[in-house]
Short mmCIF file of C-alpha atoms and ligand atoms in Angstrom, two decimals:
data_model
loop_
_atom_site.label_atom_id
_atom_site.label_comp_id
_atom_site.label_asym_id
_atom_site.label_seq_id
_atom_site.Cartn_x
_atom_site.Cartn_y
_atom_site.Cartn_z
CA MET A 66 -33.06 -20.16 47.68
CA PHE A 67 -35.45 -22.00 45.19
CA SER A 68 -39.13 -20.90 46.25
CA VAL A 69 -42.28 -22.37 44.42
CA VAL A 70 -45.29 -20.15 44.69
CA THR A 71 -48.64 -22.07 44.01
CA GLY A 72 -51.58 -19.39 43.28
CA GLY A 73 -48.51 -16.95 42.18
CA ALA A 74 -50.45 -15.36 39.36
CA GLY A 75 -53.33 -14.15 41.96
CA PHE A 76 -53.64 -11.10 43.86
CA ILE A 77 -51.76 -12.10 46.91
CA GLY A 78 -49.46 -14.52 45.40
CA SER A 79 -48.11 -12.08 42.59
CA HIS A 80 -47.08 -9.90 45.53
CA ILE A 81 -45.16 -12.57 47.02
CA VAL A 82 -43.61 -13.25 43.79
CA ASP A 83 -42.68 -9.67 43.50
CA ALA A 84 -41.01 -9.82 47.07
CA LEU A 85 -39.14 -13.30 46.42
CA VAL A 86 -37.81 -11.94 43.06
CA GLU A 87 -36.70 -8.59 44.78
CA LYS A 88 -35.03 -10.75 47.32
CA GLY A 89 -32.87 -12.69 44.55
CA ASP A 90 -34.80 -16.20 45.17
CA ARG A 91 -35.23 -18.60 42.16
CA VAL A 92 -38.82 -18.66 41.77
CA LEU A 93 -41.36 -21.04 40.05
CA VAL A 94 -44.95 -20.03 39.83
CA ILE A 95 -47.56 -22.71 39.65
CA ASP A 96 -51.29 -21.46 38.81
CA ASN A 97 -54.15 -22.78 36.83
CA LEU A 98 -55.33 -18.99 35.96
CA SER A 99 -58.66 -19.93 37.20
CA ALA A 100 -58.65 -16.46 39.04
CA GLY A 101 -55.14 -15.42 38.44
CA ALA A 102 -53.72 -13.91 35.35
CA THR A 103 -50.22 -13.84 33.82
CA ALA A 104 -50.53 -10.10 33.63
CA ASN A 105 -50.10 -10.01 37.28
CA ILE A 106 -46.36 -11.39 36.90
CA ILE A 107 -45.66 -10.80 33.20
CA PRO A 108 -42.63 -8.50 34.02
CA HIS A 109 -40.85 -11.22 36.06
CA ILE A 110 -41.75 -13.88 33.15
CA GLU A 111 -40.53 -11.75 30.30
CA SER A 112 -37.29 -10.79 31.98
CA GLY A 113 -36.68 -14.56 32.75
CA LYS A 114 -36.59 -13.88 36.49
CA ILE A 115 -39.13 -16.56 37.32
CA GLU A 116 -40.53 -19.62 35.67
CA PHE A 117 -44.33 -20.12 35.03
CA LEU A 118 -46.17 -23.34 35.01
CA GLN A 119 -49.74 -23.12 34.06
CA ALA A 120 -51.19 -26.34 36.09
CA ASP A 121 -54.19 -27.44 38.23
CA LEU A 122 -52.98 -28.69 41.56
CA LEU A 123 -55.77 -31.14 41.38
CA GLY A 124 -54.14 -32.64 38.12
CA GLU A 125 -50.82 -34.26 37.30
CA GLY A 126 -47.43 -33.32 35.76
CA TRP A 127 -46.50 -30.50 38.42
CA GLN A 128 -45.32 -32.49 41.25
CA GLY A 129 -41.85 -33.21 39.69
CA ARG A 130 -41.33 -29.54 39.49
CA PHE A 131 -40.86 -29.55 43.44
CA SER A 132 -37.40 -31.41 42.96
CA GLY A 133 -34.56 -29.13 44.67
CA ALA A 134 -36.92 -26.75 46.16
CA ASP A 135 -36.30 -25.14 49.71
CA ARG A 136 -39.65 -23.44 50.21
CA ILE A 137 -43.25 -23.76 49.07
CA PHE A 138 -45.44 -20.77 49.44
CA HIS A 139 -48.92 -22.52 48.93
CA ILE A 140 -51.26 -19.58 48.06
CA ALA A 141 -53.59 -21.10 45.71
CA ALA A 142 -57.21 -21.47 46.94
CA ASP A 143 -60.87 -20.50 46.38
CA PRO A 144 -60.62 -17.33 48.47
CA ASP A 145 -64.26 -16.49 48.71
CA VAL A 146 -66.52 -16.90 51.60
CA ARG A 147 -69.87 -16.25 50.04
CA ALA A 148 -69.03 -18.36 46.97
CA SER A 149 -68.13 -21.16 49.28
CA ALA A 150 -71.76 -21.52 50.42
CA ILE A 151 -72.65 -22.28 46.85
CA SER A 152 -70.04 -24.61 45.79
CA PRO A 153 -68.85 -26.48 48.78
CA GLY A 154 -67.29 -29.38 46.76
CA LYS A 155 -65.21 -26.99 44.66
CA VAL A 156 -63.89 -25.49 47.92
CA TYR A 157 -63.24 -28.83 49.29
CA ASP A 158 -60.88 -29.73 46.32
CA ASN A 159 -59.47 -26.46 45.53
CA ASN A 160 -58.67 -26.03 49.35
CA ILE A 161 -58.39 -29.12 51.19
CA LEU A 162 -57.42 -31.74 48.63
CA ALA A 163 -54.97 -29.35 46.87
CA THR A 164 -53.25 -28.67 50.12
CA GLU A 165 -52.88 -32.28 50.84
CA ARG A 166 -51.41 -32.85 47.42
CA VAL A 167 -49.05 -30.23 47.80
CA LEU A 168 -47.94 -31.60 51.08
CA GLU A 169 -47.68 -34.99 49.61
CA ALA A 170 -45.48 -33.47 46.64
CA MET A 171 -43.26 -31.96 49.28
CA ARG A 172 -42.85 -35.10 51.23
CA GLU A 173 -42.19 -37.12 47.83
CA HIS A 174 -39.48 -34.53 46.61
CA GLY A 175 -37.93 -33.85 50.06
CA VAL A 176 -38.94 -30.25 50.45
CA LYS A 177 -38.85 -29.25 54.07
CA GLU A 178 -40.44 -25.60 54.27
CA PHE A 179 -43.93 -24.76 53.74
CA VAL A 180 -45.82 -21.37 54.11
CA PHE A 181 -49.82 -21.24 54.24
CA THR A 182 -52.13 -18.42 53.85
CA SER A 183 -55.11 -19.05 56.07
CA THR A 184 -57.55 -16.60 57.54
CA SER A 185 -59.08 -14.56 60.32
CA THR A 186 -62.38 -16.73 59.54
CA VAL A 187 -61.01 -19.86 61.37
CA TYR A 188 -61.93 -18.05 64.77
CA GLY A 189 -65.46 -17.89 63.69
CA GLU A 190 -67.43 -15.22 65.66
CA ALA A 191 -64.93 -14.73 68.44
CA ASP A 192 -65.92 -13.21 71.82
CA VAL A 193 -62.46 -11.94 72.34
CA ILE A 194 -61.58 -9.05 70.15
CA PRO A 195 -58.79 -8.51 69.14
CA THR A 196 -58.66 -12.19 68.79
CA PRO A 197 -55.27 -13.70 69.66
CA GLU A 198 -53.88 -16.83 67.87
CA ASP A 199 -54.45 -19.20 70.81
CA TYR A 200 -58.25 -18.17 70.99
CA SER A 201 -60.35 -21.23 71.27
CA PRO A 202 -62.73 -23.07 70.38
CA LEU A 203 -62.24 -22.44 66.90
CA ILE A 204 -65.53 -22.76 65.53
CA PRO A 205 -65.98 -21.81 61.47
CA ILE A 206 -69.08 -20.33 60.43
CA SER A 207 -68.68 -20.50 56.43
CA ILE A 208 -67.26 -23.72 54.23
CA TYR A 209 -64.31 -21.47 53.45
CA ALA A 210 -63.18 -21.14 56.84
CA ALA A 211 -63.91 -24.81 57.73
CA SER A 212 -61.64 -25.76 54.54
CA LYS A 213 -58.64 -23.55 55.99
CA LEU A 214 -58.94 -24.79 59.38
CA ALA A 215 -58.86 -28.28 58.13
CA CYS A 216 -55.72 -27.28 56.15
CA GLU A 217 -54.00 -25.85 59.28
CA ALA A 218 -54.50 -29.14 60.98
CA MET A 219 -53.28 -31.14 58.13
CA ILE A 220 -50.14 -28.94 57.86
CA ALA A 221 -49.30 -29.23 61.58
CA GLY A 222 -49.53 -33.07 61.42
CA TYR A 223 -47.33 -33.12 58.37
CA SER A 224 -44.82 -30.69 59.93
CA TYR A 225 -44.39 -32.90 63.18
CA THR A 226 -44.59 -36.24 61.40
CA TYR A 227 -42.19 -35.57 58.29
CA GLY A 228 -39.78 -32.97 59.86
CA MET A 229 -41.20 -30.34 57.97
CA LYS A 230 -41.07 -26.52 59.04
CA SER A 231 -44.09 -24.56 58.38
CA TRP A 232 -45.80 -20.99 58.88
CA VAL A 233 -49.21 -20.60 58.72
CA PHE A 234 -50.53 -17.07 58.49
CA ARG A 235 -54.19 -15.90 59.49
CA PHE A 236 -54.87 -12.79 57.53
CA ALA A 237 -57.49 -10.01 58.05
CA ASN A 238 -59.00 -8.67 55.11
CA ILE A 239 -56.11 -7.98 52.46
CA ILE A 240 -56.45 -5.30 50.12
CA GLY A 241 -54.61 -3.37 47.38
CA GLU A 242 -53.15 -3.73 43.78
CA ARG A 243 -54.56 -6.30 41.60
CA SER A 244 -57.31 -7.44 43.96
CA GLY A 245 -60.13 -8.78 41.81
CA HIS A 246 -62.67 -9.37 44.52
CA GLY A 247 -64.03 -8.13 47.94
CA VAL A 248 -66.03 -5.15 49.23
CA ILE A 249 -63.97 -2.45 47.55
CA TRP A 250 -63.92 -3.90 44.32
CA ASP A 251 -67.69 -4.58 44.48
CA PHE A 252 -68.45 -0.95 45.49
CA VAL A 253 -66.19 0.52 42.86
CA HIS A 254 -68.03 -1.48 40.04
CA LYS A 255 -71.60 -1.12 41.49
CA LEU A 256 -70.97 2.84 41.57
CA MET A 257 -69.42 2.59 37.94
CA ASP A 258 -72.60 1.11 36.93
CA LYS A 259 -75.08 3.49 38.98
CA PRO A 260 -73.24 6.39 40.19
CA GLY A 261 -76.44 7.60 42.22
CA GLU A 262 -76.92 4.76 44.46
CA LEU A 263 -75.18 2.04 46.37
CA GLU A 264 -76.72 -1.26 47.66
CA ILE A 265 -74.76 -2.24 50.80
CA LEU A 266 -74.92 -5.60 51.97
CA GLY A 267 -76.32 -6.11 55.59
CA ASP A 268 -76.72 -3.15 57.87
CA GLY A 269 -73.30 -1.53 56.87
CA LYS A 270 -72.24 -1.90 60.56
CA GLN A 271 -70.28 -4.99 59.94
CA ILE A 272 -66.70 -3.69 61.30
CA LYS A 273 -63.38 -5.45 60.38
CA SER A 274 -59.66 -4.98 60.11
CA TYR A 275 -58.10 -4.18 56.41
CA PHE A 276 -54.51 -4.30 55.59
CA SER A 277 -52.36 -3.45 52.70
CA VAL A 278 -51.06 -6.35 50.73
CA GLY A 279 -47.34 -5.07 50.35
CA ALA A 280 -47.50 -4.63 54.17
CA CYS A 281 -48.81 -7.99 54.49
CA VAL A 282 -46.32 -9.65 52.48
CA GLU A 283 -43.59 -7.91 54.18
CA ALA A 284 -45.11 -9.40 57.60
CA VAL A 285 -45.01 -13.02 56.18
CA LEU A 286 -41.53 -12.80 54.97
CA PHE A 287 -40.44 -11.20 58.42
CA ALA A 288 -42.11 -14.02 60.34
CA VAL A 289 -40.65 -16.56 58.27
CA GLU A 290 -37.18 -15.33 58.73
CA ASN A 291 -37.75 -14.76 62.66
CA SER A 292 -39.28 -17.88 63.84
CA GLY A 293 -38.51 -21.50 63.80
CA GLU A 294 -40.81 -23.93 65.45
CA PRO A 295 -42.00 -27.04 63.32
CA PHE A 296 -45.44 -25.26 62.92
CA ASN A 297 -45.59 -21.50 63.15
CA TYR A 298 -48.83 -19.51 63.34
CA PHE A 299 -49.49 -15.76 63.26
CA ASN A 300 -52.16 -13.33 62.64
CA ILE A 301 -51.47 -10.62 60.27
CA GLY A 302 -53.67 -7.38 60.06
CA SER A 303 -54.00 -3.52 61.15
CA GLU A 304 -54.58 -2.81 64.76
CA ASP A 305 -57.80 -1.13 64.05
CA TRP A 306 -61.01 -1.56 62.24
CA ILE A 307 -63.62 0.11 59.87
CA ASP A 308 -67.26 -0.57 59.31
CA VAL A 309 -68.60 -1.09 55.86
CA THR A 310 -70.67 2.47 55.52
CA ALA A 311 -67.37 4.06 56.30
CA ILE A 312 -65.69 1.95 53.41
CA ALA A 313 -68.39 3.05 51.30
CA GLU A 314 -67.98 6.78 52.05
CA ILE A 315 -64.27 6.49 51.09
CA VAL A 316 -65.18 4.94 47.94
CA VAL A 317 -67.75 7.59 47.15
CA GLU A 318 -65.26 10.50 47.93
CA GLU A 319 -62.36 9.04 46.00
CA MET A 320 -64.70 8.56 43.04
CA GLY A 321 -65.56 12.16 43.17
CA LEU A 322 -69.31 11.38 43.56
CA SER A 323 -71.66 13.26 45.68
CA GLY A 324 -75.32 12.78 46.72
CA VAL A 325 -74.94 8.95 46.57
CA LYS A 326 -77.95 7.33 48.25
CA PHE A 327 -76.80 4.22 50.24
CA THR A 328 -79.80 1.28 50.60
CA TYR A 329 -79.11 -1.56 53.05
CA THR A 330 -80.33 -5.23 52.24
CA GLY A 331 -80.57 -5.33 56.33
CA GLY A 332 -79.28 -7.87 58.79
CA ASP A 333 -76.17 -7.98 60.80
CA ARG A 334 -74.26 -9.47 58.07
CA GLY A 335 -73.44 -9.29 54.33
CA TRP A 336 -73.95 -12.93 53.64
CA VAL A 337 -74.22 -16.51 55.05
CA GLY A 338 -71.08 -17.19 56.63
CA ASP A 339 -69.89 -13.45 57.05
CA VAL A 340 -68.32 -12.70 60.43
CA PRO A 341 -69.65 -9.31 61.51
CA LYS A 342 -66.89 -8.17 63.70
CA MET A 343 -63.10 -8.97 63.20
CA GLN A 344 -60.01 -7.51 64.41
CA LEU A 345 -57.07 -9.81 65.10
CA SER A 346 -54.43 -9.41 67.98
CA VAL A 347 -51.03 -8.99 66.30
CA GLU A 348 -49.07 -9.00 69.41
CA LYS A 349 -47.33 -12.42 68.76
CA LEU A 350 -45.73 -10.99 65.69
CA LYS A 351 -45.04 -7.64 67.35
CA ASN A 352 -43.11 -9.53 70.12
CA LEU A 353 -40.66 -10.65 67.19
CA GLY A 354 -40.04 -7.12 66.44
CA TRP A 355 -42.62 -6.51 63.61
CA LYS A 356 -44.83 -3.29 63.54
CA PRO A 357 -48.07 -3.00 61.52
CA VAL A 358 -47.46 0.07 59.37
CA THR A 359 -51.09 1.16 58.01
CA GLY A 360 -54.23 1.29 59.48
CA SER A 361 -57.60 0.09 58.15
CA ALA A 362 -59.12 3.42 56.60
CA GLU A 363 -55.46 4.35 55.24
CA SER A 364 -55.35 0.94 53.59
CA VAL A 365 -58.93 1.28 52.41
CA ARG A 366 -58.32 4.71 50.65
CA SER A 367 -54.99 3.58 49.21
CA ALA A 368 -56.72 0.45 47.50
CA VAL A 369 -59.58 2.34 46.28
CA LYS A 370 -57.25 4.89 44.33
CA THR A 371 -55.12 1.87 43.22
CA LEU A 372 -58.13 0.16 41.84
CA LEU A 373 -59.40 3.41 40.28
CA GLU A 374 -56.08 3.93 38.58
CA GLU A 375 -56.05 0.34 37.34
CA ILE A 376 -59.58 0.75 35.86
CA ARG A 377 -58.49 3.95 34.10
CA ASP A 378 -55.43 2.03 32.64
CA THR A 379 -57.32 -0.80 30.88
P1 NAD B 476 -56.78 -15.19 44.19
O1 NAD B 476 -58.11 -15.76 43.80
O2 NAD B 476 -56.55 -13.77 43.61
O3 NAD B 476 -55.62 -16.14 44.15
C1 NAD B 476 -55.67 -17.72 44.29
C2 NAD B 476 -54.77 -18.21 43.05
O4 NAD B 476 -55.01 -19.41 43.10
C3 NAD B 476 -55.49 -17.70 41.65
O5 NAD B 476 -54.41 -17.28 40.87
C4 NAD B 476 -56.04 -19.09 41.26
O6 NAD B 476 -56.02 -19.04 39.49
C5 NAD B 476 -54.87 -20.06 41.68
N1 NAD B 476 -55.70 -21.22 41.88
C6 NAD B 476 -56.92 -21.59 42.79
N2 NAD B 476 -57.13 -23.01 42.54
C7 NAD B 476 -56.11 -23.54 41.85
C8 NAD B 476 -55.64 -24.77 41.60
N3 NAD B 476 -56.67 -26.06 41.98
N4 NAD B 476 -54.56 -24.99 41.12
C9 NAD B 476 -53.66 -23.91 40.67
N5 NAD B 476 -54.06 -22.70 41.02
C10 NAD B 476 -54.97 -22.61 41.70
O7 NAD B 476 -56.70 -14.96 45.93
P2 NAD B 476 -56.21 -14.08 46.99
O8 NAD B 476 -57.01 -13.10 47.52
O9 NAD B 476 -54.82 -13.55 46.36
O10 NAD B 476 -56.08 -15.09 47.97
C11 NAD B 476 -54.71 -15.75 48.01
C12 NAD B 476 -54.51 -16.64 49.28
O11 NAD B 476 -54.75 -15.89 50.62
C13 NAD B 476 -55.77 -17.68 49.38
O12 NAD B 476 -55.24 -18.89 50.11
C14 NAD B 476 -56.95 -17.11 50.38
O13 NAD B 476 -57.44 -17.95 50.95
C15 NAD B 476 -55.92 -16.11 51.31
N6 NAD B 476 -56.36 -15.16 51.98
C16 NAD B 476 -56.93 -14.20 51.37
C17 NAD B 476 -57.40 -13.06 52.04
C18 NAD B 476 -57.90 -11.68 51.38
O14 NAD B 476 -58.33 -10.97 52.00
N7 NAD B 476 -57.48 -11.67 50.07
C19 NAD B 476 -57.66 -13.17 53.41
C20 NAD B 476 -57.32 -14.40 53.92
C21 NAD B 476 -56.87 -15.45 53.31
#
């Protein structure tokens, strides 16, 4: 199996690369390194197990490398809700336009299988929680979420029009080794700067599902192997949730701090576009035989430990 992974030098992409190498796939990573780093995949580059091409999906020169590929894992994107409110044009380019260019390159080179990382945020502020895949109407409340929903629609259209098979995964908050953004990263770095106090965005009651990256990648590959419609779409996350203050408490505990004063910026959400309550129903994937292995608190604690180790090692 020849797999191409766009965004394979980033957080989730590099874990997908690990799993594909383990599985014995031939792997090509395409990444512009705007957020990713070759350090995330360096053992595989040095051992010759993968090829790496530094290229921007908005540029030229990479499309021909799809020739002979069996499956594209399109992971590259601007992944941040908060940043998407500041630079919507950049998000349009890196998410919507880049996805359309990848789909076109697949069409040109006859690649038939496409895997895409979407997001829980496509559901907006759902009034059914845990939210199932067939929830509607889908009303995104951020530019990021809107961009991913636009991609999903385009992928469905390409799949049925050009005889491709695709898998769209709507992830909860994915955390763990090599993550360079998100609430855990923010809290750890704020506390390293000022160990006596922690500013928490919103009222700390935002409550969401968190899931470890290793388990997430296993779920992706499980679904790809066990479903086969032209357009397949699945939620992936844990079956519980945790609020932001509880995450802060775990971070403080794992950093060995005490007496930290929490201050809250107030309001029911951390930033414009933040969805304050999110938990996904994973029944559809469970019906295929998959079981979520870790809960939110356990995933958070493990991600904090890993981040602290990574910081100590640098
Ligand atoms: P990340 O920033 O670590 O990875 C994205 C990678 O894409 C980076 O390596 C970056 O350099 C690359 N990239 C971005 N634009 C590019 C372009 N134009 N050309 C080539 N490479 C480009 O982010 P992540 O957290 O690993 O997210 C991976 C995917 O999963 C994204 O599609 C994101 O939307 C999705 N997702 C992530 C989460 C999460 O909790 N982390 C949740 C839901 C969905």
